[in-house]
Every structure is written in structure tokens, then in C-alpha cells.
CSV table of C-alpha atoms and ligand atoms in Angstrom, one decimal:
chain,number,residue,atom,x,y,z
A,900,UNK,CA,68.5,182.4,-4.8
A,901,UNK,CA,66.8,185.3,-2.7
A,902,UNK,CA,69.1,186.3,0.3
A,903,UNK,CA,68.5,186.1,3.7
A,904,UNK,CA,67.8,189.5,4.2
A,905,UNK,CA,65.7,190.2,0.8
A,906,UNK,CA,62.4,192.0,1.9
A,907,UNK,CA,59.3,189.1,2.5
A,908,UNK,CA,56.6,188.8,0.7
A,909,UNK,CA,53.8,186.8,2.1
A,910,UNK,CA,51.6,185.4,-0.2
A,911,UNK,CA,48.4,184.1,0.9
A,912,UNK,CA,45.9,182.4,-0.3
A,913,UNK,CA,43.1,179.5,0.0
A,914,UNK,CA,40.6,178.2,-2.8
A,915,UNK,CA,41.1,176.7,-6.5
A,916,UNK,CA,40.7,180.3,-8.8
A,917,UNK,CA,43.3,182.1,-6.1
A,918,UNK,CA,45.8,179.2,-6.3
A,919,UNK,CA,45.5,179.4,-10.3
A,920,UNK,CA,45.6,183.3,-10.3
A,921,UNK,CA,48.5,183.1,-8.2
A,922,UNK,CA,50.9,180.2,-9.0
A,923,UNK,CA,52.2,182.1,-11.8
A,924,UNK,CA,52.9,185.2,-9.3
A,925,UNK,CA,54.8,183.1,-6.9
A,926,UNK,CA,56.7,181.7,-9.5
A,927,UNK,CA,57.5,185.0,-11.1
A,928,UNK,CA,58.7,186.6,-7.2
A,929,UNK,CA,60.9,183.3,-6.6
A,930,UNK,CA,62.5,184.0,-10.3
A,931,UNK,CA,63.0,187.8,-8.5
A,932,UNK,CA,66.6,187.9,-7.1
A,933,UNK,CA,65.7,190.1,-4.0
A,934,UNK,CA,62.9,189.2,-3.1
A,935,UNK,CA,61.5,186.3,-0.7
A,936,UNK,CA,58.0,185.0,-1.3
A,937,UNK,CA,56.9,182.6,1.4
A,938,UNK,CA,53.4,181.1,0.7
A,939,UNK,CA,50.7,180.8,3.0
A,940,UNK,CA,47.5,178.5,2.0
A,941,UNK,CA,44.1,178.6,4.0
A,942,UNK,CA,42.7,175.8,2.4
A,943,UNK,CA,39.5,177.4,2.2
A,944,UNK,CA,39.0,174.6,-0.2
A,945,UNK,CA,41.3,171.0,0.3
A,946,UNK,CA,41.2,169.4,-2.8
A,947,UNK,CA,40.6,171.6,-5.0
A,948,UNK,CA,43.0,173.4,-4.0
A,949,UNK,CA,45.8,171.0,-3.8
A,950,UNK,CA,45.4,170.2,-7.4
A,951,UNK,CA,46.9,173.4,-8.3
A,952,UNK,CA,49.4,173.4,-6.3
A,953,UNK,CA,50.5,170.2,-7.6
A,954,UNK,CA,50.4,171.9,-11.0
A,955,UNK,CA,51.7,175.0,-10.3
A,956,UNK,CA,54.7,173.6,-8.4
A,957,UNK,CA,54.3,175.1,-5.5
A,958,UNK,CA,55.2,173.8,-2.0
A,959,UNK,CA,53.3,175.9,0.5
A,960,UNK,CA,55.4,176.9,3.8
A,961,UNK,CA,52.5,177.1,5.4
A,962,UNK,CA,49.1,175.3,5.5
A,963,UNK,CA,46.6,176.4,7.5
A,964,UNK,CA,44.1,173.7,6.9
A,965,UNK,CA,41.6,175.7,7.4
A,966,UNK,CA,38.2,173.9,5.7
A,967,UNK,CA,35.6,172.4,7.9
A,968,UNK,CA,32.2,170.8,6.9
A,969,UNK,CA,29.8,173.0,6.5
A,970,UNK,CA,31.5,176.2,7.9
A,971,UNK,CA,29.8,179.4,8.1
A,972,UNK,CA,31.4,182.7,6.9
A,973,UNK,CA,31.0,183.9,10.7
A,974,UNK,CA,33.4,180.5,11.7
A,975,UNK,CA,35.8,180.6,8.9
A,976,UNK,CA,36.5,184.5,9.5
A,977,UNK,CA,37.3,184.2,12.9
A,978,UNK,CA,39.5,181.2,12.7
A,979,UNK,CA,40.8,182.6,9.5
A,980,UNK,CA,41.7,186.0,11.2
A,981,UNK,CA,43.4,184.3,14.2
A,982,UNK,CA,45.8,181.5,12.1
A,983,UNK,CA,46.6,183.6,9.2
A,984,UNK,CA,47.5,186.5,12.1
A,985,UNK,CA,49.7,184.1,13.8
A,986,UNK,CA,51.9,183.6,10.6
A,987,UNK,CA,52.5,187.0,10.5
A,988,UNK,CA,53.7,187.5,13.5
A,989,UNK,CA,56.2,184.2,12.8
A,990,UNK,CA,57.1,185.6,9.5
A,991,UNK,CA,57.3,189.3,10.0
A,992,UNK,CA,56.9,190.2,6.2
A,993,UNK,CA,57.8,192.8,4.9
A,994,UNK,CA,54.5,192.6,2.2
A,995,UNK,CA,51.9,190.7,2.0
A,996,UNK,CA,50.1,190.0,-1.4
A,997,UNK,CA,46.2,188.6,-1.8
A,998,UNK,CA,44.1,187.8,-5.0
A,999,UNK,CA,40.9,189.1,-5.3
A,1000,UNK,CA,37.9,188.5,-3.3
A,1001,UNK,CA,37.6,185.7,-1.3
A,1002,UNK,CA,37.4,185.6,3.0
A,1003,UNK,CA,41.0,184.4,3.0
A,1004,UNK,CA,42.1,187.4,1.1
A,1005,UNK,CA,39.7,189.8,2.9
A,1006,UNK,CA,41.0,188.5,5.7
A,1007,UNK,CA,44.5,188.1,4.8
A,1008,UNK,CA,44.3,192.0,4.0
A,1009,UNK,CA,43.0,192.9,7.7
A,1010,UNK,CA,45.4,191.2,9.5
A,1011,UNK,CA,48.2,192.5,7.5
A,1012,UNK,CA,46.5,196.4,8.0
A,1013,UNK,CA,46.0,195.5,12.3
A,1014,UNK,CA,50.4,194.9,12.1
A,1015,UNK,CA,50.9,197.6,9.8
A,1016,UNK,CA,51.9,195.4,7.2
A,1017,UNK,CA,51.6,196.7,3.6
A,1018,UNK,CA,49.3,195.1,1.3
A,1019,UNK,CA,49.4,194.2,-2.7
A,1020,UNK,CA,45.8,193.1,-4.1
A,1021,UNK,CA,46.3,191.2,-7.5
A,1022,UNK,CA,43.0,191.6,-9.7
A,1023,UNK,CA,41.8,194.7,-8.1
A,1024,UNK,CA,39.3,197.1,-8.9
A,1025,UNK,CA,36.4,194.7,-9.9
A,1026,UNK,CA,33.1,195.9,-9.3
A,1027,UNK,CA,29.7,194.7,-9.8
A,1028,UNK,CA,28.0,197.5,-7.7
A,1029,UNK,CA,26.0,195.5,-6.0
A,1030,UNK,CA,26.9,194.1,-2.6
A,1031,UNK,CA,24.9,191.0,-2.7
A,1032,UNK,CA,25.9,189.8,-6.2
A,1033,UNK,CA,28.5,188.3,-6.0
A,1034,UNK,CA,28.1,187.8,-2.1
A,1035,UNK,CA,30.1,188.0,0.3
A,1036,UNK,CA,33.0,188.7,-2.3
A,1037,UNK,CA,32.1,192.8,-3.3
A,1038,UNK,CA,32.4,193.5,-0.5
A,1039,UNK,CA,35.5,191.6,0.6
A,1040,UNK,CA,37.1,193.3,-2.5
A,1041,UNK,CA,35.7,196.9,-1.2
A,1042,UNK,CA,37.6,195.5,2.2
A,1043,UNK,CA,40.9,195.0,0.4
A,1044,UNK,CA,40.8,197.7,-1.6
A,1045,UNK,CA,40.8,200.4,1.2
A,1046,UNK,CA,43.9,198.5,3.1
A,1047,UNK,CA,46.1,197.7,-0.3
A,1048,UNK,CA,48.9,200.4,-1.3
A,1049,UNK,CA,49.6,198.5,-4.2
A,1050,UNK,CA,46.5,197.3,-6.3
A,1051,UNK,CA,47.2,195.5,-9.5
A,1052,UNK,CA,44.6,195.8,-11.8
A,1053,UNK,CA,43.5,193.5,-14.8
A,1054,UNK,CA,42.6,196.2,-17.0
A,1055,UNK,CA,41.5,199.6,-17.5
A,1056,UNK,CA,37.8,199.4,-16.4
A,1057,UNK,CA,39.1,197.8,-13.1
A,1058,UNK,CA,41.9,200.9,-12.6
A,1059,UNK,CA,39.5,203.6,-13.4
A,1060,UNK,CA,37.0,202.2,-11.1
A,1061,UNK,CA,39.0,202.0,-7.9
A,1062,UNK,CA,40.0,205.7,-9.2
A,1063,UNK,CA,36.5,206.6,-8.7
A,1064,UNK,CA,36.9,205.3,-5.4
A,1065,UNK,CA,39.5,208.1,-4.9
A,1066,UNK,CA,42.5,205.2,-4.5
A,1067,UNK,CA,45.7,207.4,-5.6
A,1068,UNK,CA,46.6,206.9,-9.3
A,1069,UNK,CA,50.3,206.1,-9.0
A,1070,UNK,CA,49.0,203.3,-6.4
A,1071,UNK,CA,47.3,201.5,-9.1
A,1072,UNK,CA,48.6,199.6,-11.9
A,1073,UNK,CA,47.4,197.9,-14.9
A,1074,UNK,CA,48.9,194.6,-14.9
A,1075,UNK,CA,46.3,192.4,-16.8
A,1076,UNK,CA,45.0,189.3,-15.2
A,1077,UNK,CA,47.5,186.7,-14.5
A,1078,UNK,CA,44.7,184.1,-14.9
A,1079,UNK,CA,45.8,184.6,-19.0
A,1080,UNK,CA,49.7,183.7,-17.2
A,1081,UNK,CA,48.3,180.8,-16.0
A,1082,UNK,CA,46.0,179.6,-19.1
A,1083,UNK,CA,49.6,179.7,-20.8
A,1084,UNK,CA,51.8,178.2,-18.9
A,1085,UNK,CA,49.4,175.0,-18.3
A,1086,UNK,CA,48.2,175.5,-22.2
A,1087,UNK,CA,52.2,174.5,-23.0
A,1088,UNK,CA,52.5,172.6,-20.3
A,1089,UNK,CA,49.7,169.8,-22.4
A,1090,UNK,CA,51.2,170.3,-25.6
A,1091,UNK,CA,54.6,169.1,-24.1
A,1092,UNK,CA,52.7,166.5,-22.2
A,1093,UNK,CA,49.8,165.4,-23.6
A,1094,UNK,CA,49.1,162.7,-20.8
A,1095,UNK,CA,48.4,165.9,-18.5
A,1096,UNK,CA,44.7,165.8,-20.1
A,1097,UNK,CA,43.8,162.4,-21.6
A,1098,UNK,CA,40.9,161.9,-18.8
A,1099,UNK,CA,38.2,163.2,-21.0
A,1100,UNK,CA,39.2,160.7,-23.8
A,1101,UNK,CA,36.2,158.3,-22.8
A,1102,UNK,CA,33.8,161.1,-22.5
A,1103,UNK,CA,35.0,162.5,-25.9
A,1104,UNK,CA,33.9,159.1,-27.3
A,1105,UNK,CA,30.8,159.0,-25.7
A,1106,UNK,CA,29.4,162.3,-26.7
A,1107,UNK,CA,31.4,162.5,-30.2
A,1108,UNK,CA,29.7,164.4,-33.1
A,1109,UNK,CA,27.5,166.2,-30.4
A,1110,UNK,CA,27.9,169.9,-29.3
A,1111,UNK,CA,29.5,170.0,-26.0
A,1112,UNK,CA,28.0,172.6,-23.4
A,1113,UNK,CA,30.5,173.2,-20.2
A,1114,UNK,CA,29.0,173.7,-17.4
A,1115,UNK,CA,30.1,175.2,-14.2
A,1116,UNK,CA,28.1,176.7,-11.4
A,1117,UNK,CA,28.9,177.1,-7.7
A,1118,UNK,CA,28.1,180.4,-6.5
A,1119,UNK,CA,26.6,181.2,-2.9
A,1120,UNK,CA,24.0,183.3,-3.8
A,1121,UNK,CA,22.5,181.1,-6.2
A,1122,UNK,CA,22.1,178.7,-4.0
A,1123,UNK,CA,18.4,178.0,-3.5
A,1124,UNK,CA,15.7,178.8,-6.2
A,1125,UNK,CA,18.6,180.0,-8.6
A,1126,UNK,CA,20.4,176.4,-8.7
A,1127,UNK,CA,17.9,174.6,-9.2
A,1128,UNK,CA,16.9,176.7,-11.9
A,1129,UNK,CA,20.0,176.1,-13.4
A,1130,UNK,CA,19.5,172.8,-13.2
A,1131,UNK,CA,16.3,172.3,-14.8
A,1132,UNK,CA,17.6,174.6,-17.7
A,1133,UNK,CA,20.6,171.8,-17.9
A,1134,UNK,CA,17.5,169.3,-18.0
A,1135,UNK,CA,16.1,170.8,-20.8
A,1136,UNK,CA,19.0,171.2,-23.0
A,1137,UNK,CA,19.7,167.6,-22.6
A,1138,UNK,CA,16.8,166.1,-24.3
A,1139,UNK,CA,18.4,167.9,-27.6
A,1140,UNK,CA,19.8,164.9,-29.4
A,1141,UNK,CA,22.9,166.6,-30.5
A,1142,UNK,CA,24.3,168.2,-27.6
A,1143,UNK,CA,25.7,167.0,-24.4
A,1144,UNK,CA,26.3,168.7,-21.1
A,1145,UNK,CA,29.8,168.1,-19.6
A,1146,UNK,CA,29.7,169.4,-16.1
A,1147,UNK,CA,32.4,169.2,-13.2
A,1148,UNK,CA,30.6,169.6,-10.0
A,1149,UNK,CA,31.6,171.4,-7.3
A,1150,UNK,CA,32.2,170.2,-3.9
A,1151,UNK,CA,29.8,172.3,-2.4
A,1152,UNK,CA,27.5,169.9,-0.6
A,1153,UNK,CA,24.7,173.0,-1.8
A,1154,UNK,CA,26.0,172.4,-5.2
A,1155,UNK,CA,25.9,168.7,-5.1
A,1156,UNK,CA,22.6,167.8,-3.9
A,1157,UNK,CA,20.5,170.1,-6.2
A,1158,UNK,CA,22.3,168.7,-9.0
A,1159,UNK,CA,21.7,164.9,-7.9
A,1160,UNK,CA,18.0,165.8,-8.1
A,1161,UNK,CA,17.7,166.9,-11.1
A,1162,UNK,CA,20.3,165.7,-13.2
A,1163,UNK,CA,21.3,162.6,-12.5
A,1164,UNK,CA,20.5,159.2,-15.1
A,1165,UNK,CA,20.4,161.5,-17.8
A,1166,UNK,CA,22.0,160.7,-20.8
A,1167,UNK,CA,23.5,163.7,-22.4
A,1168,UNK,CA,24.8,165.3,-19.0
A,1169,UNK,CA,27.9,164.1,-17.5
A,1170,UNK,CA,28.2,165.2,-14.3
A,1171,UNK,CA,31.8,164.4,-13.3
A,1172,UNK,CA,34.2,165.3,-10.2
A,1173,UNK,CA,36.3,168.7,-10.7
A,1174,UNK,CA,38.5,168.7,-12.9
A,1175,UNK,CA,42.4,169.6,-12.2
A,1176,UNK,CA,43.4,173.0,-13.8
A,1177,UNK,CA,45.0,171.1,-17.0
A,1178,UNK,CA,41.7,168.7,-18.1
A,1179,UNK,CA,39.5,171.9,-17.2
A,1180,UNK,CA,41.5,173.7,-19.8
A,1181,UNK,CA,41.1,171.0,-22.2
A,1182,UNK,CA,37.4,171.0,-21.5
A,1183,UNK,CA,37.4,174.6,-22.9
A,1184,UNK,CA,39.0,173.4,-25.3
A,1185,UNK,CA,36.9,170.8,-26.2
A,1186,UNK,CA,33.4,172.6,-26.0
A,1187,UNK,CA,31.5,174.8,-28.0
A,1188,UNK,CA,29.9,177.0,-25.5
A,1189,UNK,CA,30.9,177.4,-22.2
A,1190,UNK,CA,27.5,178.1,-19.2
A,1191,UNK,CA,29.0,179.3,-16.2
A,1192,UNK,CA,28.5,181.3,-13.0
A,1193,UNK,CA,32.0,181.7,-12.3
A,1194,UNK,CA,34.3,184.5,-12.8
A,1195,UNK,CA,37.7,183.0,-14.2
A,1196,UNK,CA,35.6,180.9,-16.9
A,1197,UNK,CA,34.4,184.1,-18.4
A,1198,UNK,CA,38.0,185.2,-18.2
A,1199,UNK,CA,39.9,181.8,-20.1
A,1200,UNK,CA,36.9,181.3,-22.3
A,1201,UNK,CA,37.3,184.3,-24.2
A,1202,UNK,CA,40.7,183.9,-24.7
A,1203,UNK,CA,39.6,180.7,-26.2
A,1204,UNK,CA,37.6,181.9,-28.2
A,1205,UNK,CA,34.5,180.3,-27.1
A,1206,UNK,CA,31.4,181.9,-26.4
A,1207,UNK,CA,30.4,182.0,-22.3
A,1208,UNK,CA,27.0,182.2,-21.3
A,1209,UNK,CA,27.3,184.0,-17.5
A,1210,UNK,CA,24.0,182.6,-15.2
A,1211,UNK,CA,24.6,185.8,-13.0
A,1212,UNK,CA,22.4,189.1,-12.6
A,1213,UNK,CA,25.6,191.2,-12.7
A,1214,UNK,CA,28.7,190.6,-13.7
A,1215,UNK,CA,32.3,192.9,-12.5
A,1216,UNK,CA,33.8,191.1,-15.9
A,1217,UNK,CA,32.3,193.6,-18.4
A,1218,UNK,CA,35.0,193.5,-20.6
A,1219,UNK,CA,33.9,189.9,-22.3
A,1220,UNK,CA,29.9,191.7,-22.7
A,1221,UNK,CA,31.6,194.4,-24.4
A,1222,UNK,CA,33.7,192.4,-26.2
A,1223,UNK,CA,30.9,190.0,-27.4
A,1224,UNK,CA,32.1,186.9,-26.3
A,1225,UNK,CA,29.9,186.9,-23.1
A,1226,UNK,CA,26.6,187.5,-22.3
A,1227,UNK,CA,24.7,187.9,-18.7
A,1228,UNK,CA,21.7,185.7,-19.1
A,1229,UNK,CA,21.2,185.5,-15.1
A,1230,UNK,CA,19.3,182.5,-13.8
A,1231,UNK,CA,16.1,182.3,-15.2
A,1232,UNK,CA,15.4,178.9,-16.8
A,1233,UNK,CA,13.8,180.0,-20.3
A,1234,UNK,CA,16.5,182.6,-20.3
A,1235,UNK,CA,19.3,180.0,-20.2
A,1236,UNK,CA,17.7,177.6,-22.3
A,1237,UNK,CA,17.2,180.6,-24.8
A,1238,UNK,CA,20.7,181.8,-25.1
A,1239,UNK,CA,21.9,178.3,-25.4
A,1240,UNK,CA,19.1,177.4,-28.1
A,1241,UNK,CA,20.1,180.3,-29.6
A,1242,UNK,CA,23.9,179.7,-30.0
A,1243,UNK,CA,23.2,176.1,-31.4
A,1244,UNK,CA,20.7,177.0,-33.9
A,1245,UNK,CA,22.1,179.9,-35.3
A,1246,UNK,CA,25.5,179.7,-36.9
A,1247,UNK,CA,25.7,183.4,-37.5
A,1248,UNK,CA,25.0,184.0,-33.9
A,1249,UNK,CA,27.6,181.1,-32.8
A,1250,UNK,CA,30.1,183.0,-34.8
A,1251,UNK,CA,29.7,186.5,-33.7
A,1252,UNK,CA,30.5,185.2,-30.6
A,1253,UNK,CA,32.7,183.0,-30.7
A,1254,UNK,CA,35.5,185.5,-31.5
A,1255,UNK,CA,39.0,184.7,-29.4
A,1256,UNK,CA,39.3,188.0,-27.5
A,1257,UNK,CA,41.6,188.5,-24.8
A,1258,UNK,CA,40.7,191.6,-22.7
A,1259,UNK,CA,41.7,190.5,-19.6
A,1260,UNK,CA,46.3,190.4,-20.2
A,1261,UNK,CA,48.6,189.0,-22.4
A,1262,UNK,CA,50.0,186.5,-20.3
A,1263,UNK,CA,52.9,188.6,-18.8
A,1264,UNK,CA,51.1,190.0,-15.7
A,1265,UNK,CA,52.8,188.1,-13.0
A,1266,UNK,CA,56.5,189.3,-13.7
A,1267,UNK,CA,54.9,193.2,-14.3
A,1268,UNK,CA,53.5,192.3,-11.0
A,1269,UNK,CA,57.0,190.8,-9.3
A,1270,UNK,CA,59.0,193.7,-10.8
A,1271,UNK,CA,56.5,196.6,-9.5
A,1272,UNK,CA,57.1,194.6,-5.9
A,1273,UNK,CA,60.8,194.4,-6.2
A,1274,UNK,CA,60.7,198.1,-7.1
A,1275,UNK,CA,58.6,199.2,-4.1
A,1276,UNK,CA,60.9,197.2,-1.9
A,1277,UNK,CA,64.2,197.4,-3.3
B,1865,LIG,N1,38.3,175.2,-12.7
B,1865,LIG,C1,39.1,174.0,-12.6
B,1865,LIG,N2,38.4,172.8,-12.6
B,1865,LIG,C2,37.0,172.7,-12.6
B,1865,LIG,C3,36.3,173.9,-12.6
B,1865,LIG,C4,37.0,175.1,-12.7
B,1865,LIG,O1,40.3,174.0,-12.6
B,1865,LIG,O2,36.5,171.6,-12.5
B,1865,LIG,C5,39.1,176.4,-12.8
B,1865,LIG,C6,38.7,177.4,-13.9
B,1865,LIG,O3,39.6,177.2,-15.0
B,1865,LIG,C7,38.9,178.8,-13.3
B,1865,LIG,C8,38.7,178.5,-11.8
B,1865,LIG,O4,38.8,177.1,-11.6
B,1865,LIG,O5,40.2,179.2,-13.5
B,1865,LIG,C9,37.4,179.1,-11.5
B,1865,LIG,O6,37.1,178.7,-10.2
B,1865,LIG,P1,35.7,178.9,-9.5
B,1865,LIG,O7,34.6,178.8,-10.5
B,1865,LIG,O8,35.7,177.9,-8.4
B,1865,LIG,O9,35.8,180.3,-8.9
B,1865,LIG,P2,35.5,181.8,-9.4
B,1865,LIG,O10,36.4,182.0,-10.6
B,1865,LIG,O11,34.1,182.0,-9.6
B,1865,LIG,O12,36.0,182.7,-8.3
């Protein structure tokens, strides 16, 4: 147990891919005699988020219930800024720590700066270089970047970038990305209870001897022509009689709708709900190419050895292109439909890519990350 008067570190954080880059962070401080984490959620995203906690183990001391239908970035900044500011001055920390690029981080970052309060950024230093793709989250990562003293960086390309950026070298570590932490933990977590992911069994007999496609797509700046793109390339894919489309929606109402239009009665796609952090691991398991605009997919699925198709125009992930396991193919239908034609058709393609290759840690980042804390504050 920490003791009273171990140093706080205040842990914040609000949507699903925080809460499963985090849990294992949280759980690594709390194994950290001498040091106190206290965990803050936003609930930038309710259930999604509450999933992972659930998984992770984590009972949040504070819950800011922060999601309303609908918000707008200008709403959930503001009320952001005010609630998570108001823990802070309950808590006094002596750290706080955000993950990556999202308004509650951004946010979490600038109130902690306006009190003084030192800040550690966990996956820092990723770049597309272009401030409207991924939007708003370059340039809430730029944001954090400039407040954090500590900034833990996946990998090389991540550090050397915020070095450009003329952040001091001996405030930057390489730490890998504790998404890998997390992939492991839950990865065991199924093999000693397999019960954890039996809710794809039906769909596993319902699409069995085809190729299974995941496919994930939520992000804001896609919304509009590019989704629905998307979802005419899913369209087309579908009317192959050997492949089926497994696809966990996301809440977004954006997301939703656009999908509804174009994808639903079709018999090779299974739209379903999200999945909770153990059956989407299964899933990447389970499928043979992974379409995705999100950025922890194209971090797990080349651990996984399976080949991720990105529906972006840039990625700050270059490490799975250079790799091979990835490749941008933005969100132009015939481009999508390519790639994936591609991959199906042509075994010697499939298997250049489908190489397990894990850039991104080695699934030890969180306690590299608690013990660089407990040095800075012990
Ligand atoms: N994920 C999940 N269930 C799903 C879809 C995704 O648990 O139905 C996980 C996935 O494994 C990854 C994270 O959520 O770790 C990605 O979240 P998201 O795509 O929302 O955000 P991004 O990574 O783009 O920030």
C-alpha cells in the first residue's frame, strides 16, 4: 500500500482507446510502493468506456460524467476544463498523467499547466503533420506536448520527432506503447477464461469457411463524403461470396446512420454493437484482414500478425507502413476495394503482409513508465 504522504499522481482520462492504453499504467503505479495514483474519468465516451474499466479493474475515484448528446468540441472543452479543474484543486496532485490526444487529455494537460501542476503524456510524440488529419487530435497532442515535462514515447520515430520540436532529450523517453501491455494482459486473461470471448461463436458459425474482414471506422473527419465512401466500399466487398464483413459500430450517431443506409440487410456484413476490449481482441484474432480508420487497430493488428488496411490520408503510425503490415489506402472507394481485392486474391501479397511485427513495445511499457514516475518523484 502507497502511504499517505506518497507523491499523487492523477490520472485522467475519458474514451475507450485511453482507458485501454491506460489501465495497464494505473495498474503498474498502484503495484508502485510510493506512489498514489488517483484516477479521474471524463467519460467522454459512457459505455464504451465503462467496458474497460470493468476489464481493466479499475474503480475510478472520480467520474466526471461528462458525455452529452451531440456535444460540440466548443461545449465539451469548456465543461471539460471547468470539472476536471475542480478535481485538481480537491486532489492537489502532485503529477498528473494523460494518454495521447483526445479533448480530455488536451484538456487535462491545460488545467494541470494553469496550477502549475507537472504533466506526463503517455504515447507522445505522434505526428501526422497535418493539423486536420486526424482533427482535432494533432493538435491536441501539439497542446500536450508543449505543457508535458515528462513525455513517454512509443518508439523511436515518436522521440525523435518531439526532438525536432526542440522538447529536451533527457525529458523524453522511449517506453513503447502500453497498448501492446494491454493486448497481453487481456490476450491471457481469455486463454485462462475462455468465456471472456465466446460472443462471436454464432457469428463464427454463420460466416464459417469465409474470409473475415474487420472493420472499424469512427473518425471525425471522415464523417461526410468519406464515410459513406467507406461504406459503399464495405458494400461492394460483400457481394464476394467468400468473405464477410464483421463490423462493430460505433456509437457515434454520424457513424451509425451512414452505416444504416448503406449496409444494412446485407448478408455478408454483420454490423454489430462494440465490442468489449476482450471479444474485439478475439475479433483480431479471428480475421484475416483488418479495415480500419482507427489508430490502436493498426497498433494490435500487427502484433497480430494480421494485415491492416488504414482508410486515412495520413497516418502518425508509420512504423506498421514501414514495417509492411499496414498500408494507407485513404478513403477512396475503388481504392479500398482494391487493397482488399488485392489481399484476398493474391496469396503472395496476403503473406507479405501478414508478418506479426511488433514495432510499437513489448508489453512492458507501463512499469518503465511507473518507475520513470517514481523516480522523478521519489
Ligand atoms: N476496440 C474495442 N471494441 C470495439 C472497437 C475497438 O475494444 O468494438 C478497441 C481497439 O482494440 C483499440 C481501441 O478500441 O484498442 C481503438 O479505439 P478507437 O478506434 O475508438 O480509437 P482510436 O484508436 O482511433 O483513438
Amino acid at each position: 500500500m502507497a502511504q499517505e504522504t506518497a507523491p499523487k499522481v492523477l490520472v485522467i482520462f475519458g474514451t475507450r482507446p485511453e482507458a485501454i492504453k491506460l489501465f495497464p499504467v494505473v495498474q503498474a503505479l498502484s503495484a508502485t510502493d510510493g506512489l498514489e495514483p488517483i484516477v479521474c474519468v471524463t467519460a467522454q465516451h459512457r459505455a464504451i468506456l465503462d467496458q474497460v474499466l470493468e476489464i481493466g479493474q479499475i474503480t475510478p475515484d472520480f467520474d466526471l460524467d461528462i458525455m452529452q448528446p451531440d456535444q460540440t468540441l466548443d461545449a465539451l472543452t469548456s465543461r471539460l476544463l471547468l470539472k476536471i479543474g475542480a478535481v485538481m484543486d480537491e486532489v492537489k496532485p502532485d503529477r498528473v498523467l494523460v494518454q495521447g490526444d483526445t479533448a480530455t487529455a488536451m484538456v487535462g494537460a491545460l488545467a494541470a499547466y494553469y496550477r502549475k501542476i507537472p504533466v506526463g503524456h503517455v504515447e507522445a510524440g505522434l505526428r501526422s503533420y497535418n493539423i486536420y488529419h486526424p482533427w482535432p487530435e494533432e493538435v491536441n497532442r501539439k497542446i500536450i506536448g508543449t505543457i508535458a515535462d515528462l513525455h513517454f514515447a512509443p518508439t523511436q520515430t515518436s522521440a525523435e520527432a518531439l526532438m525536432r520540436e526542440a522538447v529536451p532529450k533527457e525529458q523524453v523517453h522511449i517506453t513503447g506503447n502500453t497498448v501492446i501491455d494491454a493486448l497481453h494482459w487481456v490476450t491471457q486473461r481469455i486463454a485462462d477464461n475462455p468465456g471472456l470471448a465466446r460472443g462471436l461463436d454464432e457469428l463464427k458459425q454463420r460466416f464459417a469457411g469465409k474470409r473475415i474482414i474487420g472493420v472499424t471506422s469512427h473518425r471525425r473527419e471522415n464523417f461526410g463524403g468519406g464515410l459513406e465512401n467507406i461504406a459503399k466500399a464495405i458494400a461492394d466487398l460483400a457481394t464476394r461470396d467468400d468473405t464477410a464483413l464483421i463490423f462493430p459500430v460505433h456509437p457515434n450517431p454520424n457513424v451509425r446512420a451512414v452505416m444504416d443506409q448503406e449496409l444494412k440487410g446485407l448478408s455478408n456484413v454483420a454490423m454489430i454493437e462494440p465490442l468489449d476490449y476482450p471479444h474485439f481482441v478475439h475479433l483480431l484474432e479471428l480475421a484475416d484482414i483488418m479495415l480500419t480508420d482507427s489508430g490502436g487497430v493498426q497498433e494490435e493488428a500487427p502484433a497480430l500478425g494480421k494485415p491492416v488496411l488504414v482508410m486515412r490520408e495520413t497516418t502518425e503510425r508509420p512504423e506498421g507502413v514501414a514495417a509492411g503490415t499496414a498500408k494507407l489506402v485513404g478513403t477512396d472507394r475503388k481504392a479500398i476495394v482494391g487493397a482488399s481485392t488485392a489481399l484476398l486474391d493474391d496469396p503472395a501479397a496476403y503473406a507479405a503482409m501478414a508478418q506479426a511485427h511488433n514495432p510499437f513495445g513489448d508489453g512492458h511499457s507501463s512499469a518503465r513508465i511507473a518507475k520513470l514516475l517514481f523516480d522523478q518523484h521519489s
